[in-house]
Amino acid sequence: MEREEALDSIRANVENGNLIKHMLATEAIMRALARHFGEDEVEWGLTGLLHDIDVELTNNDMNSHSKLGADLARELGASEAMAHAILAHNQRHGAPLETTLDKALFCTDPLTGLIVAATLVRPDKKLAGLELSSIKKKFKEKSFAAGASREQMARCVDIGMELDEFIGLGLEAMKGIAEDLGL
Ligand SMILES: [Fe+2]
């Protein structure tokens, strides 16, 4: 699967620009994690990019979200490993988080929202000057970006990363595509 094909399919199925940016941010972090672990950057990046392709198609119904997404990813040529990670990132279906890829996508998903929210409360609303220490402070404020599950992010320990290292890696990855994210 070419990245361009994946993006075309996303553009055909997703209208919400912020949701597309969330998928781009997830892609960037997943690529950085793959580099960190010596895994396949292309496979991990595409898994992150495609993981929420079905959110609008399923009307955000958590009982079908990610099942359809996994099927769509397979149709686009995703491997079973990629499709399983996409399926399992919504834990509603009871698919176990088995591989490092599954676990990486799961803890990465809520991280992008926390970083975006921490950027948008800055006077300049830019990622460039955002520091890890600010995000860590916001992480502890439970009411800040409350939808970004702290518990889910903390599962980075399941891929052998401390929270600071994980958030720091995510921050740098998102800074690398700041322009695409409009931040
Ligand atoms: Fe997501």
Coordinates of N, CA and C and ligand atoms in Angstrom, one line a residue, residues 19 22-23 26 48 51-53 55 65 89 105 108-110 112 152, ligand 1:
L19 N -9.9 15.5 12.6 CA -9.7 14.1 12.7 C -8.6 13.6 11.8
H22 N -5.5 14.4 13.5 CA -5.2 13.4 14.5 C -4.6 12.2 13.9
M23 N -5.0 11.8 12.7 CA -4.5 10.6 12.1 C -3.1 10.8 11.6
T26 N -0.9 10.8 14.7 CA -0.7 9.4 15.1 C 0.3 8.7 14.2
G48 N -0.9 3.9 12.0 CA -1.4 5.1 12.7 C -2.2 6.0 11.8
H51 N -5.8 4.4 11.4 CA -6.6 3.8 12.5 C -8.0 4.3 12.7
D52 N -8.2 5.6 12.4 CA -9.6 6.1 12.6 C -10.4 6.4 11.3
I53 N -10.0 5.7 10.3 CA -10.6 6.0 9.0 C -12.1 5.8 9.0
V55 N -14.3 6.4 11.6 CA -15.0 7.1 12.6 C -16.3 7.8 12.1
H65 N -17.0 1.0 15.4 CA -15.7 1.6 15.2 C -14.5 0.6 15.3
H89 N -7.3 -1.2 18.8 CA -7.2 0.1 19.4 C -8.5 0.5 20.1
L105 N 0.0 1.5 19.2 CA -1.1 2.3 18.7 C -2.1 2.7 19.8
T108 N -0.6 5.4 22.0 CA -0.4 6.7 21.2 C -1.7 7.4 20.9
D109 N -2.7 6.7 20.7 CA -4.0 7.3 20.2 C -4.4 8.6 21.1
P110 N -4.4 8.5 22.4 CA -4.8 9.6 23.2 C -3.7 10.7 23.3
T112 N -1.9 12.3 21.1 CA -2.0 13.5 20.2 C -2.9 14.6 20.7
Q152 N -4.7 5.3 29.4 CA -4.4 4.7 28.2 C -2.9 5.0 27.8
Ligands
FE1 FE -7.6 7.8 17.2

